[in-house]
Coordinates of C-alpha atoms in Angstrom, one line a residue:
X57 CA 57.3 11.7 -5.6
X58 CA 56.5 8.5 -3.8
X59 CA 53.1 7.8 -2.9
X60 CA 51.8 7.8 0.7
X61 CA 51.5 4.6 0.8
X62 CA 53.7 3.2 -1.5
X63 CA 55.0 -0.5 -1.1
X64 CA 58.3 0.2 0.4
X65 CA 61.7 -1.5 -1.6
X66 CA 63.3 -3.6 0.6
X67 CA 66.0 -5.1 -1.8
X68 CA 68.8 -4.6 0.4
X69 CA 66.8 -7.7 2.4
X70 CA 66.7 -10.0 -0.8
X71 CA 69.7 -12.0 -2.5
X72 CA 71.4 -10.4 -5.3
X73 CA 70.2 -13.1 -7.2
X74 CA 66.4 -12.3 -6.4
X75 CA 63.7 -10.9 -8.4
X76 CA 63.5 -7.5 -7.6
X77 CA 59.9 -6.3 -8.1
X78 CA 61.0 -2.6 -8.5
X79 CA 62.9 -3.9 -11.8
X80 CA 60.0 -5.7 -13.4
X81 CA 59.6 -5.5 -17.0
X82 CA 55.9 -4.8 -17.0
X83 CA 52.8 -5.9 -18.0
X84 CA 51.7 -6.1 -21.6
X85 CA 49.3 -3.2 -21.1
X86 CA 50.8 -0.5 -18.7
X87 CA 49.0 0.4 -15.7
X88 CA 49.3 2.5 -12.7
X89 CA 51.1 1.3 -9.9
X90 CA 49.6 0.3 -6.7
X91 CA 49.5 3.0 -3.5
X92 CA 49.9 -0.2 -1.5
X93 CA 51.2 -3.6 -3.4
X94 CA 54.3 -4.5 -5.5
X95 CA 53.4 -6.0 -9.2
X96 CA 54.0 -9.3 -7.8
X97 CA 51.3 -8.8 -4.9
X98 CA 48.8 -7.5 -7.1
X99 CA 49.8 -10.4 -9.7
X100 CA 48.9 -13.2 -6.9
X101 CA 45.7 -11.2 -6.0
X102 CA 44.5 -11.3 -9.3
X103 CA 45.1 -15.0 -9.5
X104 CA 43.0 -15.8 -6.2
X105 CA 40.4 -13.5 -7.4
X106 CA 40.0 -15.4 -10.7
X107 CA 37.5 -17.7 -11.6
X108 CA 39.9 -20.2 -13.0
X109 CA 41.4 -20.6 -9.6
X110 CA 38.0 -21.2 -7.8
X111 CA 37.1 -23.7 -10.3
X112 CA 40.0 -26.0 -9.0
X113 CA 38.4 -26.6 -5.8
X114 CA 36.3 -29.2 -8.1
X115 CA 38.7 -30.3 -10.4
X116 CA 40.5 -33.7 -10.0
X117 CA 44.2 -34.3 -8.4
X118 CA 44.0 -38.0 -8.8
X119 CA 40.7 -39.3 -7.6
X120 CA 37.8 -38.4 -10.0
X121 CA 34.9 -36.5 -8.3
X122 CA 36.3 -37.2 -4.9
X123 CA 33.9 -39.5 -2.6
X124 CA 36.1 -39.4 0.0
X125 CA 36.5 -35.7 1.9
X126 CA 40.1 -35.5 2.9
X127 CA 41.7 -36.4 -0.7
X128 CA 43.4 -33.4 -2.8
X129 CA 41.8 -31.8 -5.5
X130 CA 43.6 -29.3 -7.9
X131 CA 42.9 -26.1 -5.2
X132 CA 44.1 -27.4 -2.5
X133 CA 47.5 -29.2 -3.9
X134 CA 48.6 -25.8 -4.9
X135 CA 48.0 -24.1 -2.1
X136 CA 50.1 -26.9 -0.4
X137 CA 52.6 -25.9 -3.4
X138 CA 52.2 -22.0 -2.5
X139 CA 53.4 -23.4 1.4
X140 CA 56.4 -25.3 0.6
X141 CA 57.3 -23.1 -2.6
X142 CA 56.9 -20.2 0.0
X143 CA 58.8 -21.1 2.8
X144 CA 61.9 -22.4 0.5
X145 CA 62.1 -18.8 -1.1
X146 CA 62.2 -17.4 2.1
X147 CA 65.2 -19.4 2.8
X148 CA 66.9 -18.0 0.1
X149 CA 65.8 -14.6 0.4
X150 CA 63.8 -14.6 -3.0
X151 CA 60.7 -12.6 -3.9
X152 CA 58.1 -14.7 -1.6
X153 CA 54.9 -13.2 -3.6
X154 CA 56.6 -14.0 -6.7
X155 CA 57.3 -17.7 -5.8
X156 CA 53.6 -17.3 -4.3
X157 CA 51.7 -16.3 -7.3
X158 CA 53.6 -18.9 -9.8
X159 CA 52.7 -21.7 -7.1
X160 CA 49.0 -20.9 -7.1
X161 CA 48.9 -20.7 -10.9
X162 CA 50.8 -23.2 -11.8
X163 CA 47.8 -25.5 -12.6
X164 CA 45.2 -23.2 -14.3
X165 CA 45.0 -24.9 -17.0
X166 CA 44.2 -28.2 -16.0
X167 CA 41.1 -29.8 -17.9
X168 CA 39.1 -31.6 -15.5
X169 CA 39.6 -35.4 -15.1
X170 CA 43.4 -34.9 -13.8
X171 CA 45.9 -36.4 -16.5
X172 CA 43.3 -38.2 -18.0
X173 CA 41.6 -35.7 -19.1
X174 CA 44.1 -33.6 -20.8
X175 CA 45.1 -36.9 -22.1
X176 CA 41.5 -36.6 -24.1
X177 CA 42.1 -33.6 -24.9
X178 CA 45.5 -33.7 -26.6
X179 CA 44.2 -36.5 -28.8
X180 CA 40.9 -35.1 -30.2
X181 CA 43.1 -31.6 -30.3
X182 CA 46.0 -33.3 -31.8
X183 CA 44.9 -32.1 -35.9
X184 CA 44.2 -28.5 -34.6
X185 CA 47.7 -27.8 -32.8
X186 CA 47.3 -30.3 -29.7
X187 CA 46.4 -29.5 -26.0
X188 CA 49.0 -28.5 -23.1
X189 CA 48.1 -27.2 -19.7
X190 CA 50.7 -24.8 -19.4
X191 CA 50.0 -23.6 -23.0
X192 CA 46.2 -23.7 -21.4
X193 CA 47.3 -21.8 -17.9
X194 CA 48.9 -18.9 -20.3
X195 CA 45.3 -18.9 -22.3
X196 CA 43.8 -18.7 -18.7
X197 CA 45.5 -15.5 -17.7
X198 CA 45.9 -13.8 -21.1
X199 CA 42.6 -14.0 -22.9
X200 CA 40.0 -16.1 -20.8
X201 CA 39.6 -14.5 -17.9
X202 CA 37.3 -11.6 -18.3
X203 CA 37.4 -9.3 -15.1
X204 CA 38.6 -5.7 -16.8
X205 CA 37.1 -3.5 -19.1
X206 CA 40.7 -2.5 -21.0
X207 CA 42.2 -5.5 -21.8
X208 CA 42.1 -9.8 -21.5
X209 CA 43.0 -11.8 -19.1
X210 CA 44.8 -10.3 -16.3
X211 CA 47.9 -8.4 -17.4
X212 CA 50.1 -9.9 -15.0
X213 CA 54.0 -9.0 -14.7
X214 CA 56.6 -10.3 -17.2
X215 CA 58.0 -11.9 -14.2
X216 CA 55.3 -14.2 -13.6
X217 CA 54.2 -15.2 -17.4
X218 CA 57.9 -16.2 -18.0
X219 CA 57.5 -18.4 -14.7
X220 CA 54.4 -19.7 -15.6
X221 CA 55.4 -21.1 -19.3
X222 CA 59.2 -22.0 -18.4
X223 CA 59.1 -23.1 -14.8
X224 CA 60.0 -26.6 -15.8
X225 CA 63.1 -25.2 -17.9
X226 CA 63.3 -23.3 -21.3
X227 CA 61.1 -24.0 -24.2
X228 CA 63.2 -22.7 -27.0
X229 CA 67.2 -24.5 -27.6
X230 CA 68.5 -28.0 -26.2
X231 CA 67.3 -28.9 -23.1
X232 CA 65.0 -32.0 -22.3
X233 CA 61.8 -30.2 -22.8
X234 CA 62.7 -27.6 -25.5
X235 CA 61.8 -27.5 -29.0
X236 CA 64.1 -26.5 -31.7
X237 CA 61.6 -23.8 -33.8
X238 CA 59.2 -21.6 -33.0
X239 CA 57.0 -23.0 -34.9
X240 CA 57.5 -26.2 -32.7
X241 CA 55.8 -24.1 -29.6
X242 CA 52.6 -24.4 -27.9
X243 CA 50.2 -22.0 -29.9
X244 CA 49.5 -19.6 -27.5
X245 CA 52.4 -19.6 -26.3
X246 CA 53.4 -19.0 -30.2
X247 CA 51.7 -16.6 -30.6
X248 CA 51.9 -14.2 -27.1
X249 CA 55.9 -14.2 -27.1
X250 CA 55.7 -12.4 -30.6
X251 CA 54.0 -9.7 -28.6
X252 CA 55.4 -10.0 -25.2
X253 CA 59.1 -11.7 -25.7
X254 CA 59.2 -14.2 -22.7
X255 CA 62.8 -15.2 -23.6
X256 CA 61.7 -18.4 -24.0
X257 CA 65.7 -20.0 -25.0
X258 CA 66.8 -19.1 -21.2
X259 CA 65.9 -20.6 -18.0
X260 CA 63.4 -18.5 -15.3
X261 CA 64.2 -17.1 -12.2
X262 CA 65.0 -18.6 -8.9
X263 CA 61.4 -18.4 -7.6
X264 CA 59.8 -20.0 -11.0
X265 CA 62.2 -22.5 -10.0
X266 CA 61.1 -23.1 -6.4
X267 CA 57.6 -23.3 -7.0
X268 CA 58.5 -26.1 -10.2
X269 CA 60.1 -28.4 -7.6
X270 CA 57.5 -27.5 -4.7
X271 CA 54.8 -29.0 -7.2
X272 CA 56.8 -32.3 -6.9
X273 CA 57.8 -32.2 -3.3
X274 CA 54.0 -31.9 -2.6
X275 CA 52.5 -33.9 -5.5
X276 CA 54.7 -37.2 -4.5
X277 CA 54.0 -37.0 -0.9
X278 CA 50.5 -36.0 -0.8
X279 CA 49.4 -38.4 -3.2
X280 CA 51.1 -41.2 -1.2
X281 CA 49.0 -39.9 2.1
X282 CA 45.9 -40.0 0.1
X283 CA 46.7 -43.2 -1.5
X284 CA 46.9 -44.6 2.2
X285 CA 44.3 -42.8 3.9
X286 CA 42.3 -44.3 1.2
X287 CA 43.4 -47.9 1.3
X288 CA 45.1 -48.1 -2.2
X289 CA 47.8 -49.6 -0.5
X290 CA 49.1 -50.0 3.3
X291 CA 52.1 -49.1 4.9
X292 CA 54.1 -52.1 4.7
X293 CA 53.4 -51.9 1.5
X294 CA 54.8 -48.9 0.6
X295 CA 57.8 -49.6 3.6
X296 CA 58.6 -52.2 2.1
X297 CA 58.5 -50.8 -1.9
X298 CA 60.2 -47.5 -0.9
X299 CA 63.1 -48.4 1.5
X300 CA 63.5 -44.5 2.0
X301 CA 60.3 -44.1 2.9
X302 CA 60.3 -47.5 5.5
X303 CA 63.0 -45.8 7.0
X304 CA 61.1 -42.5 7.9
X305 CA 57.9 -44.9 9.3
X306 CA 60.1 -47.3 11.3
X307 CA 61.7 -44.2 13.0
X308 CA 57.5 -42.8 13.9
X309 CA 57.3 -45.7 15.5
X310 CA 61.2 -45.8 17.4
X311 CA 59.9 -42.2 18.4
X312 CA 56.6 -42.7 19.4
X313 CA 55.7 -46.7 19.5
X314 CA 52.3 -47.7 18.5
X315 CA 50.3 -44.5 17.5
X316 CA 47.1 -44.0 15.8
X317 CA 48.1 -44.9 12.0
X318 CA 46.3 -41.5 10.8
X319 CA 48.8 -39.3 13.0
X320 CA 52.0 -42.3 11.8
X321 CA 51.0 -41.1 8.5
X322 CA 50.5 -37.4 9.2
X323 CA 54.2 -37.6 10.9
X324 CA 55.8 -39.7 8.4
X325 CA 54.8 -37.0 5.3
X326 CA 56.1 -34.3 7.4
X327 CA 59.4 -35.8 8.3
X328 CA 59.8 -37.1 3.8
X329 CA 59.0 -33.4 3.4
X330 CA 61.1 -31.9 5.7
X331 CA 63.8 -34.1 4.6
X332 CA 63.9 -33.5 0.4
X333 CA 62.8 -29.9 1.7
X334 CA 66.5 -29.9 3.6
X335 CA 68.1 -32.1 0.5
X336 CA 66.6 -29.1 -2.3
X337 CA 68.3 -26.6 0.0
X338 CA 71.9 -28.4 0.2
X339 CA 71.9 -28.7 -3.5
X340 CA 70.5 -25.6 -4.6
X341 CA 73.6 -23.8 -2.2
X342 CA 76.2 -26.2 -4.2
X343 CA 75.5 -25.2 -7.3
X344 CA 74.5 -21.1 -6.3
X345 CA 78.3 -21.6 -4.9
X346 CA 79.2 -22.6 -8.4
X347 CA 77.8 -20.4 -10.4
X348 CA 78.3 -17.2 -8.1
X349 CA 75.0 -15.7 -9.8
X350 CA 75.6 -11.8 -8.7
X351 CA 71.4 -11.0 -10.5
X352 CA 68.3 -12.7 -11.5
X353 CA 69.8 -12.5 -15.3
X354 CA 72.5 -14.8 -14.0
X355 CA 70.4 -17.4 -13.2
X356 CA 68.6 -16.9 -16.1
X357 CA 72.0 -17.1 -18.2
X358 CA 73.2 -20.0 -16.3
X359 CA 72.4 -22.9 -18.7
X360 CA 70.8 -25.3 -16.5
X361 CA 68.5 -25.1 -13.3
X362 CA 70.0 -24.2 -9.9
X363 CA 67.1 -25.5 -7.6
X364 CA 67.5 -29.3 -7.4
X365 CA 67.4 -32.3 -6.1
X366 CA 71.1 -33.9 -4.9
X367 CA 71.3 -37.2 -7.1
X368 CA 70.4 -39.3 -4.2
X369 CA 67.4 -37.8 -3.8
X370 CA 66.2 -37.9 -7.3
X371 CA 66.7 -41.4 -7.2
X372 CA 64.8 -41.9 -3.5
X373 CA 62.2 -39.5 -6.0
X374 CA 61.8 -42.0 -8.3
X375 CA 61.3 -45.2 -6.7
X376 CA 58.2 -43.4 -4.7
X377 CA 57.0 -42.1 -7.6
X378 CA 57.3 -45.6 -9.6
X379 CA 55.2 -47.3 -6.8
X380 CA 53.0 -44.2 -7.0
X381 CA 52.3 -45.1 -10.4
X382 CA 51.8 -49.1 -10.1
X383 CA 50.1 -48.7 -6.9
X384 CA 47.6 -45.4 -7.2
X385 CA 47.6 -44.1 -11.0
X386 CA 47.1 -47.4 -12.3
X387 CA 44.9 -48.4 -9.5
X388 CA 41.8 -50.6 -10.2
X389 CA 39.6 -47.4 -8.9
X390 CA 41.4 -45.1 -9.8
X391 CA 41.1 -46.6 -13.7
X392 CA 37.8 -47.2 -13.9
X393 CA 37.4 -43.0 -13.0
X394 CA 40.1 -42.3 -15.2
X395 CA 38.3 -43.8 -18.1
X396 CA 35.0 -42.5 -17.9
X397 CA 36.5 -38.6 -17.8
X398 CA 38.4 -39.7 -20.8
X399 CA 35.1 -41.1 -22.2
X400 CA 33.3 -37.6 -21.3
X401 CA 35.9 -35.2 -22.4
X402 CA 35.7 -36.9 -25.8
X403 CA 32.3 -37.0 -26.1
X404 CA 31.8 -33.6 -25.5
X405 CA 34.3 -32.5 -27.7
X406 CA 32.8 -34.9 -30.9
X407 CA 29.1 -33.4 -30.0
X408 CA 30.5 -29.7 -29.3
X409 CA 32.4 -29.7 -32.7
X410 CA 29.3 -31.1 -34.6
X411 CA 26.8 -28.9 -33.1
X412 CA 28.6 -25.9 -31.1
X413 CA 24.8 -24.8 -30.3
X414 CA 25.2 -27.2 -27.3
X415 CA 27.2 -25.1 -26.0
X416 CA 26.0 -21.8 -23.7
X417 CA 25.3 -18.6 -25.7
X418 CA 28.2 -17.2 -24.4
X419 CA 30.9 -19.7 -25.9
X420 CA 29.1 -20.4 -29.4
X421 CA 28.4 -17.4 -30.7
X422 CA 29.5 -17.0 -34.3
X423 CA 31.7 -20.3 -33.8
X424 CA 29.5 -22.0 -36.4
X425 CA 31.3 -19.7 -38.8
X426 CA 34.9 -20.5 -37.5
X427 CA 37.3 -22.5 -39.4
X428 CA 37.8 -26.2 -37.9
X429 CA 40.4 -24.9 -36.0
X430 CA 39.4 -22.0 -34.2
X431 CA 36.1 -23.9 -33.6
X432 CA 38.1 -26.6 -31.6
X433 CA 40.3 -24.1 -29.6
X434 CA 36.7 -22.6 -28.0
X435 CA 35.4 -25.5 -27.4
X436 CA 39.0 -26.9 -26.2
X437 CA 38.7 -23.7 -23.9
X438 CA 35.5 -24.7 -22.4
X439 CA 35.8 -28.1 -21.7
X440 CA 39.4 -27.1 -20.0
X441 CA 37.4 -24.9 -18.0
X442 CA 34.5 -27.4 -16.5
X443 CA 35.3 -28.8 -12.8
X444 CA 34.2 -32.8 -13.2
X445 CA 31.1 -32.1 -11.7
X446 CA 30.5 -29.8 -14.7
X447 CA 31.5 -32.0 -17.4
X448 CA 29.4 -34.6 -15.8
X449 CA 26.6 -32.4 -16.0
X450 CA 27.1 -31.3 -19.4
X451 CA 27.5 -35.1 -20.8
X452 CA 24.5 -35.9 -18.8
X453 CA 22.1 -32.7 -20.2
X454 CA 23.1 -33.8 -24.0
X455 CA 22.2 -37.4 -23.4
X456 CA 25.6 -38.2 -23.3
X457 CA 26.0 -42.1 -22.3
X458 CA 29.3 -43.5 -21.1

């Protein structure tokens, strides 16, 4: 008998090719279904309830421990992610809460420090199984996060796990990120699909895809406003680098003449958005044309991705994201930052392994009895968790000196 007030289906609204919540294959541990939310609406809930996701607000984008207010940190890039992610599943008529909740999530398990840092952490990790945020953002959600009584982590949907470890493509088979064995995988990754199979040889769902490409919609452009508003480099600089991008600026100021250069930048991000936003659509049609997906299996079945770039686009792509790197991830500043965290993340990690007693009651308990390494997967697991401010403090409270 349905419920009261029981989340009403509405797949006759959705593509064929959509993820119908009302056909999830479950969570791990079973639970009652909600009077009022689909799996996928409780699913992003629990994210934006989680502590992992709060800790973002502090963690780095690109600039370390952010002196200036306006640049990204890890919280508010995704929720620019959830926005774009969002609006281009609505397009297609996807499951928006879906595409939501893999957007948000998408960078849980990000040490602090930005690349840097998880840089660190892959090479002290590197004789105990290696670090990987996505291997991290599946710890995140399926062991470290400790808000119920019956189980870890957050028992989220099949749905959104298998979006959350293959949004960027399968992990099992051929493909350019895939490995060829099992025992080739991420551990925890490893080591959940022998409970949970993830099918980990095909590709994910339309909305795992739309949030993958979202991250890099947002990440290029947003970085090249901060990188501006902070004075890493000018316009002309990046006009004249990024013909594309030139283009979009000299037509601001056909449309609008000499304007405040905050609003010329504000206006030229929105029109480079709007425009691979449009180019993403175009392509993804093409090749949903092609493949005449009639379910979500289809797509999964398809052998390669359906939400794209057209090939002119990936190349405008890559050109801003070349002069991204010379110009802002390489940057002077931005080095000099980028190096201490490194500095940091391996110092704590050296102390933590040597004397886990540094480390609060609560994370070395009985790891001075573990095994090399499940004492460096804790301490792995607490260092991803610190915000820089954190790991600042930390290295600074054990006499830590950079």
């Amino acid at each position: 008998m349905t419920q009261p007030n029981a989340p009403v289906s509405n797949a006759s609204d959705r593509a064929p090719f959509a993820t119908l919540w009302e056909e999830s294959r479950g969570r791990l541990y079973p639970e009652a279904p909600s009077a009022t939310r689909t799996p996928f609406q409780r699913d992003r809930d629990r994210i934006i309830h989680c502590a992992a996701f709060r800790r973002l607000m502090h963690k780095t984008q690109v600039f370390v421990a952010p002196e200036i207010d306006h640049v990204r940190t890890r919280l508010t890039h995704s929720l620019e992610v959830s926005q774009i992610a969002r609006s281009m599943a609505r397009t297609f008529r996807l499951d928006e809460d879906l595409t939501e909740v893999l957007a948000l999530s998408h960078d849980l398990g990000h040490p602090p420090f930005g690349h840097s840092g998880e840089d660190a952490l892959d090479d002290v990790m590197d004789p105990y199984g290696g670090y990987d945020h996505n291997d991290q953002s599946l710890r995140v959600v399926t062991l470290l996060e400790k808000r119920y009584p019956d189980f870890e982590g957050l028992n989220l949907t099949w749905e959104t796990l298998e979006g959350l470890v293959k949004h960027n493509g399968p992990l099992l088979g051929d493909s350019k990120r895939a490995v060829k064995t099992e025992a080739e995988l991420p551990p925890t990754i490893r080591a959940y699909n022998k409970r949970h199979d993830l099918a980990l040889s095909a590709h994910a769902g339309l909305e795992a895809q739309m949030a993958a490409i979202a991250d890099d919609v947002a990440y290029n452009h947003h970085d090249m406003d901060d990188g501006l508003r902070s004075g890493l480099f000018s316009i002309a600089e990046v006009s004249d680098a990024v013909p594309h991008v030139g283009a979009v600026f000299a037509q601001v100021h056909n449309d609008h003449g000499e304007i405040d250069r905050r609003v010329a930048i504000s206006e030229a991000v929105r029109r480079l958005i709007g425009e691979m936003v449009a180019d993403i659509g175009r392509e993804t049609r093409s090749r949903l044309e092609d493949v005449k997906p009639k379910t979500v299996q289809d797509v999964r079945d398809a052998g390669h991705t359906m939400v794209a770039f057209s090939e002119a686009m990936g190349k405008k792509e890559a050109t801003l994201k070349s002069f991204l790197f010379e110009r802002m991830y390489r940057n002077e500043r931005v080095n000099e930052a980028r190096a201490a965290g490194k500095a940091t993340v391996r110092g704590l990690f050296m102390i933590f392994m040597n004397d886990p007693g540094q480390m609060p009651k609560e994370w070395s308990v009985g790891v001075e009895n573990m095994d090399a390494p499940q004492r460096a997967r804790v301490i792995a697991d607490y260092i991803a968790g610190m915000t820089d401010r954190y790991a600042r403090r930390e290295w600074k409270r054990i006499g830590g000196v950079l």
